[in-house]
Amino acid sequence: VREVVASLHEQLIKWNLVVWTAGNVSQRLKTADLFVIKPSGLRYEYLTPASMVVCDLDGNVVDGVAAPSSDTASHAYIYRHMPDVFGVVHTHSTYATAWAATGKNIPCALTMMGDEFGGEVPVGPFRLIGSEAIGRGVVETLERYPKSPAVLMQNHGPFTVGRDGEAAVKAAAMTEEVARTVWAAQMLGGV
């Protein structure tokens, strides 16, 4: 799982979803109540399987040298309250984060959105970082939008979930794609 999570961070760069050290991928183990997450503040080009941090579902470090991501408590909250979720991604991708800054859902204007999100991409509540508060906001929002794998946390950025880390990364890439496309459509005159 450390290898998978380290390599999935390369996908965040490939799809232009992150800058510098902002953003993270985690994946929950199928065999134990543990998950693997990126260490805090380490640039993507330096990530290795050995640098990944293993945490329990309360966000406590079980194995790893560095401190885990500042979003660890939120990832842990999501895993505790969404038992079918085994992957979580957080980014500050430009267009999705712009929608989050407006506090507006991305309206369902594309067939692709129906396929991927079951409708509009919702905005979750504003919450401060560093605790499980964002995770709680993600869970509360997804309970109201059960087909969506994505939430745009207001004034913060997107969180996505999936059956594993790769599915959550795909959801993050698709979120950014529809955010950009619907924005462009609105610039052309509305959707």
PDB file of C-alpha atoms in Angstrom:
ATOM      1  CA  VAL A   1       0.000   0.000   0.000  1.00  0.00           C
ATOM      2  CA  ARG A   2       2.945   2.333   0.644  1.00  0.00           C
ATOM      3  CA  GLU A   3       4.084   1.769  -2.956  1.00  0.00           C
ATOM      4  CA  VAL A   4       0.594   2.418  -4.316  1.00  0.00           C
ATOM      5  CA  VAL A   5       0.123   5.629  -2.325  1.00  0.00           C
ATOM      6  CA  ALA A   6       3.586   6.948  -3.248  1.00  0.00           C
ATOM      7  CA  SER A   7       2.948   6.307  -6.960  1.00  0.00           C
ATOM      8  CA  LEU A   8      -0.541   7.839  -6.873  1.00  0.00           C
ATOM      9  CA  HIS A   9       0.985  11.157  -5.854  1.00  0.00           C
ATOM     10  CA  GLU A  10       2.710  11.168  -9.264  1.00  0.00           C
ATOM     11  CA  GLN A  11      -0.771  11.131 -10.812  1.00  0.00           C
ATOM     12  CA  LEU A  12      -1.685  14.296  -8.919  1.00  0.00           C
ATOM     13  CA  ILE A  13       1.230  16.038 -10.638  1.00  0.00           C
ATOM     14  CA  LYS A  14       0.456  14.479 -14.034  1.00  0.00           C
ATOM     15  CA  TRP A  15      -3.118  15.802 -13.977  1.00  0.00           C
ATOM     16  CA  ASN A  16      -2.114  19.272 -12.651  1.00  0.00           C
ATOM     17  CA  LEU A  17      -3.999  18.838  -9.388  1.00  0.00           C
ATOM     18  CA  VAL A  18      -1.316  20.028  -6.941  1.00  0.00           C
ATOM     19  CA  VAL A  19       1.494  22.527  -6.452  1.00  0.00           C
ATOM     20  CA  TRP A  20       4.570  22.274  -4.226  1.00  0.00           C
ATOM     21  CA  THR A  21       3.498  20.102  -1.250  1.00  0.00           C
ATOM     22  CA  ALA A  22      -0.230  20.929  -1.106  1.00  0.00           C
ATOM     23  CA  GLY A  23      -2.569  17.950  -1.376  1.00  0.00           C
ATOM     24  CA  ASN A  24      -2.427  14.290  -0.486  1.00  0.00           C
ATOM     25  CA  VAL A  25      -3.586  10.756  -1.222  1.00  0.00           C
ATOM     26  CA  SER A  26      -4.353   8.101   1.362  1.00  0.00           C
ATOM     27  CA  GLN A  27      -5.436   4.500   1.064  1.00  0.00           C
ATOM     28  CA  ARG A  28      -6.927   2.291   3.734  1.00  0.00           C
ATOM     29  CA  LEU A  29      -5.713  -1.269   4.138  1.00  0.00           C
ATOM     30  CA  LYS A  30      -8.189  -4.071   3.470  1.00  0.00           C
ATOM     31  CA  THR A  31      -6.536  -6.274   6.100  1.00  0.00           C
ATOM     32  CA  ALA A  32      -6.324  -3.907   9.100  1.00  0.00           C
ATOM     33  CA  ASP A  33      -7.814  -0.697  10.469  1.00  0.00           C
ATOM     34  CA  LEU A  34      -4.879   1.314   9.140  1.00  0.00           C
ATOM     35  CA  PHE A  35      -4.245   3.713   6.276  1.00  0.00           C
ATOM     36  CA  VAL A  36      -1.193   5.074   4.478  1.00  0.00           C
ATOM     37  CA  ILE A  37      -0.839   8.813   3.829  1.00  0.00           C
ATOM     38  CA  LYS A  38       1.741  11.282   2.552  1.00  0.00           C
ATOM     39  CA  PRO A  39       4.051  12.901   5.098  1.00  0.00           C
ATOM     40  CA  SER A  40       3.562  16.593   5.806  1.00  0.00           C
ATOM     41  CA  GLY A  41       5.618  19.116   3.863  1.00  0.00           C
ATOM     42  CA  LEU A  42       7.576  16.677   1.692  1.00  0.00           C
ATOM     43  CA  ARG A  43       7.752  17.650  -1.992  1.00  0.00           C
ATOM     44  CA  TYR A  44       6.263  15.148  -4.428  1.00  0.00           C
ATOM     45  CA  GLU A  45       9.520  14.431  -6.226  1.00  0.00           C
ATOM     46  CA  TYR A  46      11.008  13.171  -2.944  1.00  0.00           C
ATOM     47  CA  LEU A  47       8.176  10.806  -2.028  1.00  0.00           C
ATOM     48  CA  THR A  48       9.091   7.121  -1.766  1.00  0.00           C
ATOM     49  CA  PRO A  49       7.245   4.123  -0.362  1.00  0.00           C
ATOM     50  CA  ALA A  50       9.498   4.348   2.710  1.00  0.00           C
ATOM     51  CA  SER A  51       8.536   7.977   3.329  1.00  0.00           C
ATOM     52  CA  MET A  52       4.815   7.193   3.545  1.00  0.00           C
ATOM     53  CA  VAL A  53       3.221   7.261   7.013  1.00  0.00           C
ATOM     54  CA  VAL A  54       0.964   4.521   8.398  1.00  0.00           C
ATOM     55  CA  CYS A  55      -1.819   5.655  10.747  1.00  0.00           C
ATOM     56  CA  ASP A  56      -4.648   4.010  12.628  1.00  0.00           C
ATOM     57  CA  LEU A  57      -8.248   5.090  12.040  1.00  0.00           C
ATOM     58  CA  ASP A  58      -7.917   7.688  14.813  1.00  0.00           C
ATOM     59  CA  GLY A  59      -5.048   9.338  12.916  1.00  0.00           C
ATOM     60  CA  ASN A  60      -2.302   8.145  15.267  1.00  0.00           C
ATOM     61  CA  VAL A  61       1.029   7.298  13.628  1.00  0.00           C
ATOM     62  CA  VAL A  62       1.723   3.570  13.722  1.00  0.00           C
ATOM     63  CA  ASP A  63       4.784   3.569  11.476  1.00  0.00           C
ATOM     64  CA  GLY A  64       6.782   6.273   9.744  1.00  0.00           C
ATOM     65  CA  VAL A  65       9.598   8.698  10.366  1.00  0.00           C
ATOM     66  CA  ALA A  66       7.940  11.990   9.357  1.00  0.00           C
ATOM     67  CA  ALA A  67       4.784  13.641  10.648  1.00  0.00           C
ATOM     68  CA  PRO A  68       1.720  12.742   8.592  1.00  0.00           C
ATOM     69  CA  SER A  69      -0.180  15.236   6.455  1.00  0.00           C
ATOM     70  CA  SER A  70      -2.040  18.020   8.262  1.00  0.00           C
ATOM     71  CA  ASP A  71      -5.212  16.476   6.766  1.00  0.00           C
ATOM     72  CA  THR A  72      -4.671  13.119   8.508  1.00  0.00           C
ATOM     73  CA  ALA A  73      -7.417  13.611  11.106  1.00  0.00           C
ATOM     74  CA  SER A  74      -9.913  14.371   8.339  1.00  0.00           C
ATOM     75  CA  HIS A  75      -8.900  11.292   6.330  1.00  0.00           C
ATOM     76  CA  ALA A  76      -9.238   9.187   9.488  1.00  0.00           C
ATOM     77  CA  TYR A  77     -12.713  10.592  10.194  1.00  0.00           C
ATOM     78  CA  ILE A  78     -13.841   9.765   6.653  1.00  0.00           C
ATOM     79  CA  TYR A  79     -12.569   6.179   6.948  1.00  0.00           C
ATOM     80  CA  ARG A  80     -14.256   5.686  10.331  1.00  0.00           C
ATOM     81  CA  HIS A  81     -17.614   6.954   9.093  1.00  0.00           C
ATOM     82  CA  MET A  82     -17.633   5.652   5.505  1.00  0.00           C
ATOM     83  CA  PRO A  83     -16.750   1.948   5.716  1.00  0.00           C
ATOM     84  CA  ASP A  84     -16.929   1.434   1.930  1.00  0.00           C
ATOM     85  CA  VAL A  85     -14.294   4.121   1.298  1.00  0.00           C
ATOM     86  CA  PHE A  86     -10.714   2.892   0.954  1.00  0.00           C
ATOM     87  CA  GLY A  87      -9.181   5.915  -0.766  1.00  0.00           C
ATOM     88  CA  VAL A  88      -9.247   9.656  -0.024  1.00  0.00           C
ATOM     89  CA  VAL A  89      -7.655  12.514  -1.987  1.00  0.00           C
ATOM     90  CA  HIS A  90      -7.394  16.195  -1.188  1.00  0.00           C
ATOM     91  CA  THR A  91      -6.095  18.781  -3.649  1.00  0.00           C
ATOM     92  CA  HIS A  92      -6.211  22.504  -4.236  1.00  0.00           C
ATOM     93  CA  SER A  93      -6.674  22.124  -7.995  1.00  0.00           C
ATOM     94  CA  THR A  94      -7.280  25.521  -9.563  1.00  0.00           C
ATOM     95  CA  TYR A  95     -10.780  25.351 -11.041  1.00  0.00           C
ATOM     96  CA  ALA A  96     -12.353  23.105  -8.403  1.00  0.00           C
ATOM     97  CA  THR A  97     -10.908  25.314  -5.676  1.00  0.00           C
ATOM     98  CA  ALA A  98     -12.223  28.398  -7.471  1.00  0.00           C
ATOM     99  CA  TRP A  99     -15.726  26.877  -7.285  1.00  0.00           C
ATOM    100  CA  ALA A 100     -15.113  26.144  -3.587  1.00  0.00           C
ATOM    101  CA  ALA A 101     -14.160  29.796  -3.085  1.00  0.00           C
ATOM    102  CA  THR A 102     -17.520  30.891  -4.512  1.00  0.00           C
ATOM    103  CA  GLY A 103     -19.443  28.538  -2.224  1.00  0.00           C
ATOM    104  CA  LYS A 104     -21.371  27.275  -5.253  1.00  0.00           C
ATOM    105  CA  ASN A 105     -21.990  23.696  -6.347  1.00  0.00           C
ATOM    106  CA  ILE A 106     -20.749  22.892  -9.841  1.00  0.00           C
ATOM    107  CA  PRO A 107     -24.056  22.552 -11.707  1.00  0.00           C
ATOM    108  CA  CYS A 108     -24.675  19.307 -13.555  1.00  0.00           C
ATOM    109  CA  ALA A 109     -24.335  20.514 -17.133  1.00  0.00           C
ATOM    110  CA  LEU A 110     -22.489  17.586 -18.734  1.00  0.00           C
ATOM    111  CA  THR A 111     -23.355  13.946 -19.335  1.00  0.00           C
ATOM    112  CA  MET A 112     -19.939  13.149 -17.887  1.00  0.00           C
ATOM    113  CA  MET A 113     -21.083  14.694 -14.593  1.00  0.00           C
ATOM    114  CA  GLY A 114     -24.123  12.462 -14.472  1.00  0.00           C
ATOM    115  CA  ASP A 115     -21.886   9.450 -15.085  1.00  0.00           C
ATOM    116  CA  GLU A 116     -19.156  10.366 -12.605  1.00  0.00           C
ATOM    117  CA  PHE A 117     -21.000  12.300  -9.886  1.00  0.00           C
ATOM    118  CA  GLY A 118     -24.677  11.427 -10.277  1.00  0.00           C
ATOM    119  CA  GLY A 119     -25.438  15.140 -10.588  1.00  0.00           C
ATOM    120  CA  GLU A 120     -23.879  18.385  -9.431  1.00  0.00           C
ATOM    121  CA  VAL A 121     -20.621  18.474  -7.482  1.00  0.00           C
ATOM    122  CA  PRO A 122     -21.556  19.773  -4.020  1.00  0.00           C
ATOM    123  CA  VAL A 123     -19.909  22.373  -1.836  1.00  0.00           C
ATOM    124  CA  GLY A 124     -19.375  21.368   1.775  1.00  0.00           C
ATOM    125  CA  PRO A 125     -19.220  23.729   4.751  1.00  0.00           C
ATOM    126  CA  PHE A 126     -16.272  25.924   5.646  1.00  0.00           C
ATOM    127  CA  ARG A 127     -14.164  24.199   8.314  1.00  0.00           C
ATOM    128  CA  LEU A 128     -10.745  24.964   9.780  1.00  0.00           C
ATOM    129  CA  ILE A 129      -7.851  22.676   8.884  1.00  0.00           C
ATOM    130  CA  GLY A 130      -5.855  20.608  11.356  1.00  0.00           C
ATOM    131  CA  SER A 131      -8.603  18.568  12.986  1.00  0.00           C
ATOM    132  CA  GLU A 132     -11.281  16.108  11.917  1.00  0.00           C
ATOM    133  CA  ALA A 133     -13.700  18.998  11.242  1.00  0.00           C
ATOM    134  CA  ILE A 134     -13.119  18.908   7.494  1.00  0.00           C
ATOM    135  CA  GLY A 135     -13.637  15.144   7.450  1.00  0.00           C
ATOM    136  CA  ARG A 136     -16.909  15.605   9.296  1.00  0.00           C
ATOM    137  CA  GLY A 137     -17.976  18.189   6.682  1.00  0.00           C
ATOM    138  CA  VAL A 138     -17.064  15.805   3.862  1.00  0.00           C
ATOM    139  CA  VAL A 139     -19.077  12.966   5.386  1.00  0.00           C
ATOM    140  CA  GLU A 140     -22.087  15.180   6.129  1.00  0.00           C
ATOM    141  CA  THR A 141     -22.101  16.502   2.558  1.00  0.00           C
ATOM    142  CA  LEU A 142     -21.714  13.090   0.926  1.00  0.00           C
ATOM    143  CA  GLU A 143     -24.623  11.793   3.011  1.00  0.00           C
ATOM    144  CA  ARG A 144     -26.770  14.388   1.187  1.00  0.00           C
ATOM    145  CA  TYR A 145     -25.155  13.570  -2.200  1.00  0.00           C
ATOM    146  CA  PRO A 146     -24.629   9.796  -1.982  1.00  0.00           C
ATOM    147  CA  LYS A 147     -23.703   9.329  -5.657  1.00  0.00           C
ATOM    148  CA  SER A 148     -20.957  11.949  -5.632  1.00  0.00           C
ATOM    149  CA  PRO A 149     -17.371  10.919  -4.869  1.00  0.00           C
ATOM    150  CA  ALA A 150     -16.401  14.600  -4.532  1.00  0.00           C
ATOM    151  CA  VAL A 151     -16.996  17.517  -2.171  1.00  0.00           C
ATOM    152  CA  LEU A 152     -15.675  21.049  -2.636  1.00  0.00           C
ATOM    153  CA  MET A 153     -15.002  22.191   0.916  1.00  0.00           C
ATOM    154  CA  GLN A 154     -15.863  25.887   0.956  1.00  0.00           C
ATOM    155  CA  ASN A 155     -12.884  28.246   0.748  1.00  0.00           C
ATOM    156  CA  HIS A 156     -10.536  25.257   0.911  1.00  0.00           C
ATOM    157  CA  GLY A 157     -10.673  22.754  -1.954  1.00  0.00           C
ATOM    158  CA  PRO A 158     -11.858  19.371  -3.176  1.00  0.00           C
ATOM    159  CA  PHE A 159     -11.897  16.113  -1.266  1.00  0.00           C
ATOM    160  CA  THR A 160     -12.665  12.932  -3.169  1.00  0.00           C
ATOM    161  CA  VAL A 161     -13.306   9.356  -2.084  1.00  0.00           C
ATOM    162  CA  GLY A 162     -13.244   5.954  -3.754  1.00  0.00           C
ATOM    163  CA  ARG A 163     -13.040   2.209  -3.392  1.00  0.00           C
ATOM    164  CA  ASP A 164      -9.243   2.664  -3.317  1.00  0.00           C
ATOM    165  CA  GLY A 165      -6.679   5.402  -3.758  1.00  0.00           C
ATOM    166  CA  GLU A 166      -6.713   5.171  -7.546  1.00  0.00           C
ATOM    167  CA  ALA A 167     -10.503   5.639  -7.701  1.00  0.00           C
ATOM    168  CA  ALA A 168     -10.198   8.696  -5.440  1.00  0.00           C
ATOM    169  CA  VAL A 169      -7.442  10.124  -7.680  1.00  0.00           C
ATOM    170  CA  LYS A 170      -9.647   9.557 -10.735  1.00  0.00           C
ATOM    171  CA  ALA A 171     -12.486  11.388  -8.977  1.00  0.00           C
ATOM    172  CA  ALA A 172     -10.107  14.297  -8.224  1.00  0.00           C
ATOM    173  CA  ALA A 173      -9.025  14.489 -11.876  1.00  0.00           C
ATOM    174  CA  MET A 174     -12.638  14.328 -13.072  1.00  0.00           C
ATOM    175  CA  THR A 175     -13.653  17.003 -10.551  1.00  0.00           C
ATOM    176  CA  GLU A 176     -11.030  19.381 -11.912  1.00  0.00           C
ATOM    177  CA  GLU A 177     -12.041  18.579 -15.503  1.00  0.00           C
ATOM    178  CA  VAL A 178     -15.737  19.347 -14.976  1.00  0.00           C
ATOM    179  CA  ALA A 179     -14.925  22.411 -12.854  1.00  0.00           C
ATOM    180  CA  ARG A 180     -12.871  23.840 -15.725  1.00  0.00           C
ATOM    181  CA  THR A 181     -15.349  22.890 -18.441  1.00  0.00           C
ATOM    182  CA  VAL A 182     -18.423  24.283 -16.670  1.00  0.00           C
ATOM    183  CA  TRP A 183     -16.493  27.467 -15.833  1.00  0.00           C
ATOM    184  CA  ALA A 184     -15.606  27.862 -19.528  1.00  0.00           C
ATOM    185  CA  ALA A 185     -19.227  27.258 -20.509  1.00  0.00           C
ATOM    186  CA  GLN A 186     -20.348  29.964 -18.119  1.00  0.00           C
ATOM    187  CA  MET A 187     -17.826  32.377 -19.626  1.00  0.00           C
ATOM    188  CA  LEU A 188     -19.386  31.643 -23.025  1.00  0.00           C
ATOM    189  CA  GLY A 189     -22.815  32.599 -21.762  1.00  0.00           C
ATOM    190  CA  GLY A 190     -24.057  30.188 -19.140  1.00  0.00           C
ATOM    191  CA  VAL A 191     -25.031  26.558 -18.879  1.00  0.00           C
TER     192      VAL A 191
END
